[in-house]
Amino acid sequence: MRRTSLFLAASLGLVVASHAFASDRPDPGKLTTRCLDEAAKKFDVKNDYIQLQPIKAADSGYSISGTADAGIDGKKNFTCEFNKKGKLANLVPEGK
């Protein structure tokens, strides 16, 4: 009986610890949405005119590269940079 209780307690501890570790990673959907919204505001276009590449892990956190189709102003390449907790650190336009 005592061994069963010890086993259950240890198992529960592992589940809680693994859940806490997994929750340290930011939600990819939230990163994508934040990048879309910031790029739309920066380049004055609707979200539909922005194409994003997959999220990449970076030394400082995460990055998402993308292109905004600004119509007559042409296509603008940019990168959204996030810290390890998923907070947008910077939106870096390429070129000019």
mmCIF file of C-alpha atoms in Angstrom:
data_model
loop_
_atom_site.group_PDB
_atom_site.id
_atom_site.type_symbol
_atom_site.label_atom_id
_atom_site.label_comp_id
_atom_site.label_asym_id
_atom_site.label_seq_id
_atom_site.Cartn_x
_atom_site.Cartn_y
_atom_site.Cartn_z
ATOM 1 C CA MET A 1 0.000 0.000 0.000
ATOM 2 C CA ARG A 2 2.790 2.406 0.937
ATOM 3 C CA ARG A 3 4.682 1.643 -2.280
ATOM 4 C CA THR A 4 1.580 2.383 -4.339
ATOM 5 C CA SER A 5 1.155 5.757 -2.642
ATOM 6 C CA LEU A 6 4.817 6.590 -3.191
ATOM 7 C CA PHE A 7 4.572 5.575 -6.843
ATOM 8 C CA LEU A 8 1.458 7.708 -7.377
ATOM 9 C CA ALA A 9 3.055 10.706 -5.693
ATOM 10 C CA ALA A 10 6.201 10.368 -7.812
ATOM 11 C CA SER A 11 4.168 10.003 -11.003
ATOM 12 C CA LEU A 12 2.119 13.072 -10.188
ATOM 13 C CA GLY A 13 5.303 15.035 -9.551
ATOM 14 C CA LEU A 14 6.665 14.071 -12.960
ATOM 15 C CA VAL A 15 3.444 15.070 -14.707
ATOM 16 C CA VAL A 16 3.376 18.456 -12.976
ATOM 17 C CA ALA A 17 7.069 19.072 -13.714
ATOM 18 C CA SER A 18 6.748 18.129 -17.396
ATOM 19 C CA HIS A 19 3.647 20.318 -17.774
ATOM 20 C CA ALA A 20 5.460 23.299 -16.251
ATOM 21 C CA PHE A 21 8.408 22.777 -18.613
ATOM 22 C CA ALA A 22 6.199 22.527 -21.702
ATOM 23 C CA SER A 23 4.254 25.654 -20.772
ATOM 24 C CA ASP A 24 7.474 27.715 -20.838
ATOM 25 C CA ARG A 25 7.304 27.718 -24.623
ATOM 26 C CA PRO A 26 5.121 30.427 -26.169
ATOM 27 C CA ASP A 27 2.083 29.486 -28.242
ATOM 28 C CA PRO A 28 3.090 29.513 -31.953
ATOM 29 C CA GLY A 29 -0.351 30.787 -32.925
ATOM 30 C CA LYS A 30 0.035 33.823 -30.686
ATOM 31 C CA LEU A 31 3.479 34.592 -32.117
ATOM 32 C CA THR A 32 2.125 34.390 -35.658
ATOM 33 C CA THR A 33 -0.885 36.584 -34.872
ATOM 34 C CA ARG A 34 1.247 39.188 -33.121
ATOM 35 C CA CYS A 35 3.691 39.290 -36.038
ATOM 36 C CA LEU A 36 0.846 39.657 -38.559
ATOM 37 C CA ASP A 37 -0.778 42.470 -36.589
ATOM 38 C CA GLU A 38 2.452 44.408 -36.100
ATOM 39 C CA ALA A 39 3.508 44.034 -39.744
ATOM 40 C CA ALA A 40 0.059 45.138 -40.953
ATOM 41 C CA LYS A 41 0.318 48.238 -38.795
ATOM 42 C CA LYS A 42 3.934 48.950 -39.822
ATOM 43 C CA PHE A 43 3.328 48.631 -43.584
ATOM 44 C CA ASP A 44 -0.278 49.928 -43.530
ATOM 45 C CA VAL A 45 -1.800 46.840 -45.166
ATOM 46 C CA LYS A 46 -4.409 44.257 -44.203
ATOM 47 C CA ASN A 47 -3.244 40.975 -42.674
ATOM 48 C CA ASP A 48 -4.311 39.219 -45.898
ATOM 49 C CA TYR A 49 -1.438 40.949 -47.739
ATOM 50 C CA ILE A 50 1.219 39.464 -45.469
ATOM 51 C CA GLN A 51 2.914 36.113 -45.936
ATOM 52 C CA LEU A 52 4.862 34.557 -43.071
ATOM 53 C CA GLN A 53 7.487 31.836 -43.042
ATOM 54 C CA PRO A 54 7.537 29.170 -40.301
ATOM 55 C CA ILE A 55 8.737 30.163 -36.839
ATOM 56 C CA LYS A 56 12.463 29.632 -36.251
ATOM 57 C CA ALA A 57 14.235 29.253 -32.944
ATOM 58 C CA ALA A 58 16.937 31.879 -32.449
ATOM 59 C CA ASP A 59 19.586 32.398 -29.757
ATOM 60 C CA SER A 60 17.567 35.160 -28.149
ATOM 61 C CA GLY A 61 14.167 33.495 -28.640
ATOM 62 C CA TYR A 62 12.192 33.105 -31.869
ATOM 63 C CA SER A 63 11.936 34.801 -35.245
ATOM 64 C CA ILE A 64 9.439 34.884 -38.086
ATOM 65 C CA SER A 65 10.382 36.192 -41.529
ATOM 66 C CA GLY A 66 7.712 37.599 -43.774
ATOM 67 C CA THR A 67 6.761 39.711 -46.765
ATOM 68 C CA ALA A 68 4.125 42.438 -46.898
ATOM 69 C CA ASP A 69 2.631 43.287 -50.288
ATOM 70 C CA ALA A 70 2.273 47.070 -50.065
ATOM 71 C CA GLY A 71 0.790 47.444 -53.551
ATOM 72 C CA ILE A 72 2.342 50.342 -55.476
ATOM 73 C CA ASP A 73 5.094 50.595 -52.828
ATOM 74 C CA GLY A 74 6.191 47.033 -53.630
ATOM 75 C CA LYS A 75 6.893 44.040 -51.446
ATOM 76 C CA LYS A 76 8.522 44.681 -48.092
ATOM 77 C CA ASN A 77 10.518 41.935 -46.363
ATOM 78 C CA PHE A 78 10.752 41.945 -42.581
ATOM 79 C CA THR A 79 11.507 39.820 -39.547
ATOM 80 C CA CYS A 80 9.596 39.682 -36.264
ATOM 81 C CA GLU A 81 11.915 38.927 -33.346
ATOM 82 C CA PHE A 82 10.536 37.527 -30.087
ATOM 83 C CA ASN A 83 12.246 36.885 -26.767
ATOM 84 C CA LYS A 84 12.226 33.411 -25.196
ATOM 85 C CA LYS A 85 8.956 34.126 -23.394
ATOM 86 C CA GLY A 86 7.237 35.098 -26.641
ATOM 87 C CA LYS A 87 7.175 38.871 -26.233
ATOM 88 C CA LEU A 88 7.721 40.812 -29.459
ATOM 89 C CA ALA A 89 11.137 42.424 -29.138
ATOM 90 C CA ASN A 90 11.417 44.028 -32.572
ATOM 91 C CA LEU A 91 10.024 44.143 -36.111
ATOM 92 C CA VAL A 92 12.988 44.620 -38.428
ATOM 93 C CA PRO A 93 12.284 45.772 -42.011
ATOM 94 C CA GLU A 94 14.792 44.667 -44.650
ATOM 95 C CA GLY A 95 16.488 47.154 -46.895
ATOM 96 C CA LYS A 96 15.530 50.833 -46.779
#
